[in-house]
XYZ file of C-alpha atoms in Angstrom:
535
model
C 23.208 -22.334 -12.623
C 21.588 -20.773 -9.924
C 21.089 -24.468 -8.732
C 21.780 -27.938 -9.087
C 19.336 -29.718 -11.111
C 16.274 -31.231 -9.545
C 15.791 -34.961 -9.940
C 12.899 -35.782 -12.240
C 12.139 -38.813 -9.454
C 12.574 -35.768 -6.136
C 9.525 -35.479 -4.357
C 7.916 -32.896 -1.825
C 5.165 -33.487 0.517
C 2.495 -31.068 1.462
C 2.776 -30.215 4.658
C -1.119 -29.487 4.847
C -2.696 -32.294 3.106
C 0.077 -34.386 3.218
C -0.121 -35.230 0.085
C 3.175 -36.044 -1.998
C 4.131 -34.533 -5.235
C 7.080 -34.268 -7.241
C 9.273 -31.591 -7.578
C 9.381 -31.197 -11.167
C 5.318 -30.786 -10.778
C 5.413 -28.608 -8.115
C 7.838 -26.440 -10.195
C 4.910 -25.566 -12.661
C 2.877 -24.955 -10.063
C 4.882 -22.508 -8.399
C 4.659 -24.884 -5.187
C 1.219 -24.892 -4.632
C -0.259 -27.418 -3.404
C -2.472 -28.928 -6.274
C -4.794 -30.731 -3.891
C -5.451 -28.578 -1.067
C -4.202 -24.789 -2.835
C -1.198 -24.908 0.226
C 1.972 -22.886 -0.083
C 4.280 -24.452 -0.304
C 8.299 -23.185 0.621
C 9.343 -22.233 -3.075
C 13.306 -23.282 -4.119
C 14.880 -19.426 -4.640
C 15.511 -20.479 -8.706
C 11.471 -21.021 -8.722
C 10.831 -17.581 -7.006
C 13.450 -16.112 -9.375
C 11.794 -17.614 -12.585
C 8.681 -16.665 -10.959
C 8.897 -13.001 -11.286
C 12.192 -12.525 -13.693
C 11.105 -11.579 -17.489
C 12.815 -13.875 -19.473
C 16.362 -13.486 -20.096
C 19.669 -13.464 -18.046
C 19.604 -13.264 -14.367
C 22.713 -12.026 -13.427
C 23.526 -13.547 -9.752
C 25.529 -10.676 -7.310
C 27.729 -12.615 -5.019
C 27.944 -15.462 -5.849
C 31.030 -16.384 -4.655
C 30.748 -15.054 -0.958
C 30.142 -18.390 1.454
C 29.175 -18.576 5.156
C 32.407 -19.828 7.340
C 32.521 -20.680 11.027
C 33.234 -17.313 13.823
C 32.410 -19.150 16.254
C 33.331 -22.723 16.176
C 30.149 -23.425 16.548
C 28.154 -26.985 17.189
C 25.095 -28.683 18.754
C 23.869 -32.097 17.412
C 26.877 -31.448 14.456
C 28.816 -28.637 13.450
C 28.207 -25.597 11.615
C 30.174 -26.275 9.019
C 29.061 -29.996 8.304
C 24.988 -28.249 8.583
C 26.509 -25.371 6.124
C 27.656 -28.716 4.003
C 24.650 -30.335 3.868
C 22.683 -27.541 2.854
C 24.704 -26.548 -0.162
C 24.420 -30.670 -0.895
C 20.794 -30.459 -0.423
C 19.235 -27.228 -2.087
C 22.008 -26.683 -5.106
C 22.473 -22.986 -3.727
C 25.612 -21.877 -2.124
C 23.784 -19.628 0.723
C 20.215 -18.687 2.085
C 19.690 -15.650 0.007
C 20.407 -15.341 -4.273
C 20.736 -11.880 -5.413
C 20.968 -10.224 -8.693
C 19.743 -8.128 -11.508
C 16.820 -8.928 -13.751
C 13.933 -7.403 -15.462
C 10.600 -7.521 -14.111
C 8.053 -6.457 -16.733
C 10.480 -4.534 -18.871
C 11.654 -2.366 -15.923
C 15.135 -3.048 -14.457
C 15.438 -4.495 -10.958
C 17.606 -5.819 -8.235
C 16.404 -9.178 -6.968
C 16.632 -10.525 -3.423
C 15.003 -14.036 -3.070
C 15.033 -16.479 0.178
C 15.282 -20.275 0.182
C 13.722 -21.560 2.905
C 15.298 -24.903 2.352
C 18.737 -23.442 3.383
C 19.109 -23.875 6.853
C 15.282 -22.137 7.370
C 16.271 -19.134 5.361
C 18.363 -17.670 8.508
C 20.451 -14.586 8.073
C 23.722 -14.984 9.105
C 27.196 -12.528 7.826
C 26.454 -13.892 4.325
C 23.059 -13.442 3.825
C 23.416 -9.670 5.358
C 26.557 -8.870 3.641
C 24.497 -9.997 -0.039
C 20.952 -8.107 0.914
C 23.623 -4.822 1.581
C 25.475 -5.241 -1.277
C 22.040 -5.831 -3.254
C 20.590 -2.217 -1.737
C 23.535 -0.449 -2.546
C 23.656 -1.879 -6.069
C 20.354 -0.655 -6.575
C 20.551 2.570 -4.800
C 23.955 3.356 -7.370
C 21.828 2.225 -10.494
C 18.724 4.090 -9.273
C 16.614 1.026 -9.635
C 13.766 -0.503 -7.565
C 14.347 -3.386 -5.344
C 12.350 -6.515 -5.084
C 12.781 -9.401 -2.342
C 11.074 -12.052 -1.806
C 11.893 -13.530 2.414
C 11.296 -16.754 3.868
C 13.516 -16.939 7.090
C 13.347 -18.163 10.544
C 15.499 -14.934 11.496
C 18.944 -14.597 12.663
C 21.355 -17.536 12.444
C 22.217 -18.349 15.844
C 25.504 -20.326 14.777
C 26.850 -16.825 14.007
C 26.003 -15.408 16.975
C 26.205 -11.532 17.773
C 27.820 -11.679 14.033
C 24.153 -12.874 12.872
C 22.087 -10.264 14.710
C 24.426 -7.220 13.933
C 23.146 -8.181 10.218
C 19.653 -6.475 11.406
C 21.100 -3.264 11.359
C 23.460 -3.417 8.246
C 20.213 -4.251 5.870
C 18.236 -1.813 7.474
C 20.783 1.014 7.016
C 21.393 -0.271 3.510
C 17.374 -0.365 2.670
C 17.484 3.254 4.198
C 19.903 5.084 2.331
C 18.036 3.775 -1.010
C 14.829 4.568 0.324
C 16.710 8.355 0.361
C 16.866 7.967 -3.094
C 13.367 7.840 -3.845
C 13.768 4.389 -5.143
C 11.441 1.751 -4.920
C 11.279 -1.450 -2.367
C 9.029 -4.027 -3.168
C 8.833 -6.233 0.011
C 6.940 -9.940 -0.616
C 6.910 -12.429 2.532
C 6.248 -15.479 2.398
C 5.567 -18.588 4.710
C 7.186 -17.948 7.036
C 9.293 -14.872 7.793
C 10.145 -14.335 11.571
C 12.765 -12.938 13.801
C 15.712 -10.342 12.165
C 14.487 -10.878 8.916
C 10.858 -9.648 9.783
C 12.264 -7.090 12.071
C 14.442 -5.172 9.598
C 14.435 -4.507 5.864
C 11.570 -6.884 5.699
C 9.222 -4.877 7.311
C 10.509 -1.405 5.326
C 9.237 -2.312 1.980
C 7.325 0.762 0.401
C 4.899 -1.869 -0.246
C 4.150 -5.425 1.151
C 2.870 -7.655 0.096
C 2.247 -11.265 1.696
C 1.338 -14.653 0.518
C -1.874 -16.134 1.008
C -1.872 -18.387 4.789
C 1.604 -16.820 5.097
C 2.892 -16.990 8.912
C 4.562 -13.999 9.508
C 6.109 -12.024 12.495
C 8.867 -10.851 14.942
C 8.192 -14.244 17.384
C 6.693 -17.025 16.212
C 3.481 -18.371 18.023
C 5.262 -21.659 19.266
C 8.217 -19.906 20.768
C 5.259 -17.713 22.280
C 3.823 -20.335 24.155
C 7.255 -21.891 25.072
C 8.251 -18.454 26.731
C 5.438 -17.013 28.066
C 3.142 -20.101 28.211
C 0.150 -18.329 26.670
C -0.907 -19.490 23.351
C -1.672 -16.647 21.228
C -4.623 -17.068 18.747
C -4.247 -20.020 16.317
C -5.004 -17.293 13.109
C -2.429 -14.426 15.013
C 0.283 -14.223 12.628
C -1.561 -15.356 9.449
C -1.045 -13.014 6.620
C -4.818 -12.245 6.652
C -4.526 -10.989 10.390
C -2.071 -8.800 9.716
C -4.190 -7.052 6.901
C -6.852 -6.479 8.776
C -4.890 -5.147 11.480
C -3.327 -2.579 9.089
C 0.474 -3.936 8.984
C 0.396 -5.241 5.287
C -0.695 -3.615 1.739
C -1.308 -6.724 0.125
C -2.139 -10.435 -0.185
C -1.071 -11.849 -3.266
C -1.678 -14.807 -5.295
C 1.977 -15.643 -6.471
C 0.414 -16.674 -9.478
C -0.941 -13.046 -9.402
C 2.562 -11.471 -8.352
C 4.598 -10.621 -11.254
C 1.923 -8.183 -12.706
C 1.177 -6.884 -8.932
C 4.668 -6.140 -8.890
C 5.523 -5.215 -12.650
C 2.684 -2.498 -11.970
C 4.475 -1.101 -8.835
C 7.376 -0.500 -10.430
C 6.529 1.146 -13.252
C 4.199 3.452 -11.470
C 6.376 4.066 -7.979
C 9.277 6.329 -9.710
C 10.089 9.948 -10.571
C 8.559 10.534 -14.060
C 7.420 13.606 -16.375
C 3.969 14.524 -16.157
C 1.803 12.717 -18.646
C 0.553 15.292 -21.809
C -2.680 15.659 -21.140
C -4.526 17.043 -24.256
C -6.883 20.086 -23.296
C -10.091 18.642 -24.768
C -11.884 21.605 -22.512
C -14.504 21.168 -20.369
C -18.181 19.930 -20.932
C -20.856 22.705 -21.050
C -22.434 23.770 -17.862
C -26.312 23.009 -17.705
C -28.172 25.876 -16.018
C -30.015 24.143 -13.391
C -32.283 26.456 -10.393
C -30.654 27.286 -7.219
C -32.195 24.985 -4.505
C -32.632 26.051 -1.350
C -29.735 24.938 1.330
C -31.683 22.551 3.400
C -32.454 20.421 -0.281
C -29.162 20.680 -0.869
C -28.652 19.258 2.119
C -31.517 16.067 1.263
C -29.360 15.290 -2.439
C -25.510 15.513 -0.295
C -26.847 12.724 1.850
C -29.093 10.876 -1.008
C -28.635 7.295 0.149
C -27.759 6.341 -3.731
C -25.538 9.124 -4.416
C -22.274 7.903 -6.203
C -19.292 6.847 -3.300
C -15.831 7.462 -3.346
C -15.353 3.422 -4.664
C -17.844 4.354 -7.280
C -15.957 7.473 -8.792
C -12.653 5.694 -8.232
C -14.042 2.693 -10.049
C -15.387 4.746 -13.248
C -13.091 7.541 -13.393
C -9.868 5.457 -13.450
C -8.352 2.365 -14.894
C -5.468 -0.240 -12.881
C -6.571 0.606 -9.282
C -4.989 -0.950 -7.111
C -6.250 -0.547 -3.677
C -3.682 -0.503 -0.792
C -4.405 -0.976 2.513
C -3.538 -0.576 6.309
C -1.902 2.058 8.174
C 1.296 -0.024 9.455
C 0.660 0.525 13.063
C -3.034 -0.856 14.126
C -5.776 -1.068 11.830
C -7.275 -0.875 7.947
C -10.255 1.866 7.881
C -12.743 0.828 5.242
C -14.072 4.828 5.673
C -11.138 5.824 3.847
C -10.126 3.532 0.244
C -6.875 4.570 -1.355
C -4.222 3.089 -3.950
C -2.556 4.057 -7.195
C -3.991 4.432 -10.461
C -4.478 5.723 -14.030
C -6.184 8.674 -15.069
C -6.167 9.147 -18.646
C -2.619 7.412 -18.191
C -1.554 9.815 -15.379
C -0.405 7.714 -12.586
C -1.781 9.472 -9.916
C -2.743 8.505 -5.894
C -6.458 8.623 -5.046
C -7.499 8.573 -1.475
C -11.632 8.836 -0.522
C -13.688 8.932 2.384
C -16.288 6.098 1.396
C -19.798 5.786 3.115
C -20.425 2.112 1.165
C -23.442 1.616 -0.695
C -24.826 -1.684 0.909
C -25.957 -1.423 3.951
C -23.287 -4.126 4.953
C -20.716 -1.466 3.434
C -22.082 1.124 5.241
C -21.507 -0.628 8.455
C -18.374 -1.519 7.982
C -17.359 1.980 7.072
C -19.146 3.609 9.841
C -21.004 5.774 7.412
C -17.929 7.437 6.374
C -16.781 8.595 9.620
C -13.506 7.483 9.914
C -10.771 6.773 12.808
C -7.277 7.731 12.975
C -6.548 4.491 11.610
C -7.963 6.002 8.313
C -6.128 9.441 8.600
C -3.141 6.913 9.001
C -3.785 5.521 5.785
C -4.059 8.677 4.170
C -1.166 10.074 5.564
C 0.706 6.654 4.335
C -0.427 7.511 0.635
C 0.433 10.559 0.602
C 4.078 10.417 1.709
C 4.413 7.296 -0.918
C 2.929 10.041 -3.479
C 5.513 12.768 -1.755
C 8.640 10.276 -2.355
C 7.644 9.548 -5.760
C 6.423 13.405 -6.936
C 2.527 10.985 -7.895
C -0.044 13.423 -7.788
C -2.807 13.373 -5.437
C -6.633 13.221 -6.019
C -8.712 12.958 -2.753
C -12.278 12.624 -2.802
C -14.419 14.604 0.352
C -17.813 12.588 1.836
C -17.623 12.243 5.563
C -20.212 13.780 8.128
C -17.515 14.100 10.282
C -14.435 12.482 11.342
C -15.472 9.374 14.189
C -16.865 11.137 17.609
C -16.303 8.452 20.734
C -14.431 8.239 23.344
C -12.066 4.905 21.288
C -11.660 7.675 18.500
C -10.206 10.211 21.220
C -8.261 7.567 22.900
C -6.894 6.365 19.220
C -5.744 9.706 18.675
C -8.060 10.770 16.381
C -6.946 14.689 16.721
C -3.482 14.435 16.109
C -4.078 12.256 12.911
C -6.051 14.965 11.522
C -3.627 17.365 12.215
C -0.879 15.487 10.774
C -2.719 15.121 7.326
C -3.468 19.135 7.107
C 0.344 19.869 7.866
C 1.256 17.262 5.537
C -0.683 18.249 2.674
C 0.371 21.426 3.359
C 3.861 20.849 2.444
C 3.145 17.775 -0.270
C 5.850 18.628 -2.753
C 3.036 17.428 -5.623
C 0.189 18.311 -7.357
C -3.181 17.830 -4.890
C -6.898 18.801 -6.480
C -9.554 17.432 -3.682
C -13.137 16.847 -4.572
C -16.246 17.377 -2.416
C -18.109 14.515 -3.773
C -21.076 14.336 -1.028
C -21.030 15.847 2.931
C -17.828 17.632 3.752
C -18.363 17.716 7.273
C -15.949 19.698 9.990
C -12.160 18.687 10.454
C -13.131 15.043 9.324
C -13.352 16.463 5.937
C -10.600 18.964 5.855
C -8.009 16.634 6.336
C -8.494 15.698 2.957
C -9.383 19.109 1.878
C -5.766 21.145 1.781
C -5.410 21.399 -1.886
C -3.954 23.275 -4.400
C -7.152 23.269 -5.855
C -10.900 22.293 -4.201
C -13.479 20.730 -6.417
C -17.194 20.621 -5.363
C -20.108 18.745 -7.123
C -22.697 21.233 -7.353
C -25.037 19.179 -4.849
C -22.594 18.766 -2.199
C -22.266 20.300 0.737
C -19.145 21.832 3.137
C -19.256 22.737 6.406
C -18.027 23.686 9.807
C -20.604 21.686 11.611
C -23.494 19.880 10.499
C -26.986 22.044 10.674
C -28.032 19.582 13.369
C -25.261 20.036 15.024
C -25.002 23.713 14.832
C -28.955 24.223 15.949
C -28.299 22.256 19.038
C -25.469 24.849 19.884
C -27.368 27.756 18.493
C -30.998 26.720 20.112
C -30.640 23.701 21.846
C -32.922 22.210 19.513
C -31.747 19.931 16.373
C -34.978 19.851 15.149
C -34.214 23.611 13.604
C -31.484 22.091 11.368
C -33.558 23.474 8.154
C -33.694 27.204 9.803
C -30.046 27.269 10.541
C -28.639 25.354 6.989
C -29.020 28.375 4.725
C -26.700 30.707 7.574
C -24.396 28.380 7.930
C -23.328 28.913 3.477
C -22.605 25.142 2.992
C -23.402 25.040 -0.565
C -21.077 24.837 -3.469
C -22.546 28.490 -5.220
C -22.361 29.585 -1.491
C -18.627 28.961 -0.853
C -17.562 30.035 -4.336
C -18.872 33.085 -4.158
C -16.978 33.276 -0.837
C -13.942 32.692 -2.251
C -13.538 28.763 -0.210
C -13.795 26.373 -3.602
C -11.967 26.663 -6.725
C -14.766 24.810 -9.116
C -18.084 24.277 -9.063
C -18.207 20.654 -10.874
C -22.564 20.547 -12.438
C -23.903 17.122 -11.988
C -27.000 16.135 -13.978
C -30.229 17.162 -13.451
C -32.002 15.961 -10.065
C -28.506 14.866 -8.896
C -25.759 12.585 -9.200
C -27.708 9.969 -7.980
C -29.881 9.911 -10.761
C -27.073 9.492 -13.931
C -23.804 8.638 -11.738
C -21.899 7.669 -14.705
C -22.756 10.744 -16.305
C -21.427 12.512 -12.875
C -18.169 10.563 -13.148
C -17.502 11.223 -16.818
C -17.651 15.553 -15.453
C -15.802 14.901 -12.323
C -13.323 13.046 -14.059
C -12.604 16.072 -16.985
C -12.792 18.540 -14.170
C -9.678 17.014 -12.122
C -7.571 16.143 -15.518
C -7.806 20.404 -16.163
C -7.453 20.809 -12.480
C -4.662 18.621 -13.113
C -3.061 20.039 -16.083
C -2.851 23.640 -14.400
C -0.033 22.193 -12.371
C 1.855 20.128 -15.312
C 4.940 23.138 -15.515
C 4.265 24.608 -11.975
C 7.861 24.590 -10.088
C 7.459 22.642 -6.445
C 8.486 25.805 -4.797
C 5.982 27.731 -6.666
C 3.248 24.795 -5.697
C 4.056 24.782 -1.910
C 3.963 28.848 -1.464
């Protein structure tokens, strides 16, 4: 048993609502509150049922038990506290580890219980989550853990902090491997726990209301005697402020996480059938400046739009783990025609609400960030890359400078540059200046036939060239922006047609020829060697 049984008569109260319920009903529930939807702290054999497949759990372990370095006591000694808690939650330490399957794939488990001495990390605890890592990294099998942990155990002392170190060096060398970590947190995870293999999950994902951080906001106060913002380390905060992927329902998280780790691994490249190319419609060569008009048609198709109808299981990650979550720029994994691939676009929104929030597509380094997140996750697991190009330009203010907006660009050229995968970027709407090159170092460029590319914008370039925007028409057809323009010149690979009138006018129809443009694009680079790809 992974613990002792629970009393049918046991009882847990809801420390929101305060509400009482017992345990046997809360199981079910996966400890959430029935009356007010609170999150409860979850008993490790629940979180282990939770996302296991059914079948044996086989525990990693289990025999290793916390002692006493130090001789340590307070209100009671170590060992009677270690006592009690062994008494109390059926579980011999603060961590269970093993291996399971989670949706058919094999995995090593690492699960938290709270209810042991607040989930602290102590010799034990860092001794199992090593042992875990390096049982995973010698089966070449994804890792999944699930924390809930005040942080280091202080009755361990310098024994309980050196534990920081060993997980992270243990999480390391598998993340060498190219092996997957799947990091969930849960209410609450603070201190060494946070702080160290925690925090170095390929993706994380957090609980709904989860408190989560390095310090805790009461220990804040007590130190520095500022309170810090009652929502500061809510799970939601931290997603908008780019530091998390995900919030999860956990009745949502076994297929979240089934789906990562099926998709993040090494893998042949899918078959795609060659079921050719539709034919190309002859349509009459508009001049540049209408070109121009249809790139920035206000109901031309987005980068959500295309993602939404050209492939299936999106799942949208976010944030850039150091500062912020760029709506301009959407990106996650996904299936196209059963092809995991990553897709990363530069999204102008459709509502004017979306629009806002997106800045019309003119993204800050925050999004580059992103980007450049996504495409190292696609670089450790060889996923192809599929970026979709409609910015005006990357963000122009004095915050974008001081953000660093110039060196994130340059860091997402030189890193698609040496990408050791497949990348095919599309043009979908304005490619405009360095904003748009960043996602434009392909192997192969794409451009709907009514987009446009250039080095500067023709308003931009008439105020230069005459000190007058309003000769933006004049200057558009010198400045070649077109798609027929920059094949001829050698700058695209493909010319994708869109229907008649534009995209705007039969976007599904655009999709459906975007979509069988990038799966040939695609399949030119099934038997390509990477040494090949990168010269």
């Amino acid at each position: 048993m992974l613990r002792g049984k629970v009393s049918s008569v046991a009882t847990s109260k809801c420390p929101s609502c305060g509400a009482v319920h017992p345990n046997a009903v809360l199981d079910e529930l996966l400890y959430i509150c029935p009356g007010c939807n609170h999150y409860l702290s979850m008993p490790s054999r629940v979180g282990i049922a939770m996302l296991a497949d059914e079948g044996p759990f086989r525990e990693l372990d289990r025999e290793l038990v916390s002692v006493d370095p130090l001789n340590f006591a307070d209100l009671k000694s170590y060992r009677v506290r270690l006592q009690d808690a062994r008494r109390e939650t059926g579980v011999r330490e603060a961590v269970t580890t093993g291996f399971c399957r989670i949706g058919e794939q094999r995995a090593v488990l690492v699960v938290f219980d709270f209810a042991f001495l607040g989930g602290t990390m102590g010799s034990v605890v860092g001794e199992k989550i090593a042992h875990a890592f390096e049982e995973a990294t010698q089966r070449r099998i994804p890792l999944v853990s699930v924390a809930a942990s005040g942080g280091a155990r202080v009755q361990e002392g310098m024994f309980s902090l050196m534990q920081m170190a060993k997980v992270a060096a243990a999480a390391s060398v598998h993340d060498c491997q190219d092996l997957a970590f799947i990091s969930v947190l849960t209410d609450p995870t603070f201190g060494g726990v946070t702080a160290s293999f925690a925090s170095l999950g390929d993706i994380l994902i957090a609980e709904p209301g989860a408190q989560i951080g390095f310090v805790g906001p009461r220990v804040i106060e007590q130190t520095t005697g500022i309170a810090p913002p009652k929502d500061s380390h809510l799970a939601e905060t931290l997603l908008r402020a780019g530091l998390i992927d995900l919030v999860i329902s956990r009745r949502d998280l076994r297929a979240v996480i089934a789906y990562l780790i099926s998709h993040l691994k090494w893998r042949k490249a899918a078959e795609m059938k060659d079921e050719g190319l539709p034919p190309v419609p002859k349509h009459k060569r508009l001049p540049a400046w209408q070109e121009v008009g249809l790139a920035r048609h206000s109901g031309r198709p987005t980068a959500r739009y295309y993602i939404e109808h050209m492939t299936s299981r999106f799942l949208e990650l976010h944030g850039d783990r150091w500062g912020g979550d760029d709506p301009a720029i959407v990106g996650g994994l996904a299936e196209l025609n059963e092809e995991t691939v990553i897709v990363i676009g530069q999204d102008r929104g459709g509502t004017p609400e979306e629009k806002t929030a997106s800045h019309d597509g003119k993204a800050y380094s925050e999004g580059y960030r992103k980007s450049l997140r996504m495409m190292r996750l696609a670089s450790k697991f060889r996923i192809p890359v599929i970026t979709l190009v409609d910015c005006p330009n990357a963000q122009a203010s004095y915050e974008s400078e001081y953000r660093g907006i110039a060196h994130a660009l340059a860091r997402n050229m030189a890193t698609m540059a040496n990408l050791p995968t497949p990348i095919v970027s599309a043009i979908i709407g304005e490619g405009g200046s360095g904003g748009a090159l960043a996602l434009g170092v392909a192997d192969r460029v794409l451009m709907l036939e009514n987009a446009i590319y250039s080095v500067i914008s023709p308003e931009g370039a008439a105020a230069i060239l005459y000190r007058d925007a309003g000769k933006a028409e004049a200057v558009s057809g010198g400045l070649k922006l077109t798609a027929q323009d920059l094949y001829s010149l050698g700058i695209i690979d493909t010319v994708v047609p869109e229907p008649e009138g534009g995209a705007h006018l039969a976007p599904a129809a655009a999709a459906e020829t975007l979509k069988s443009h990038l799966l040939a694009a695609l399949r030119a680079f099934a038997d390509v060697p990477t040494r090949q790809l990168l010269h």
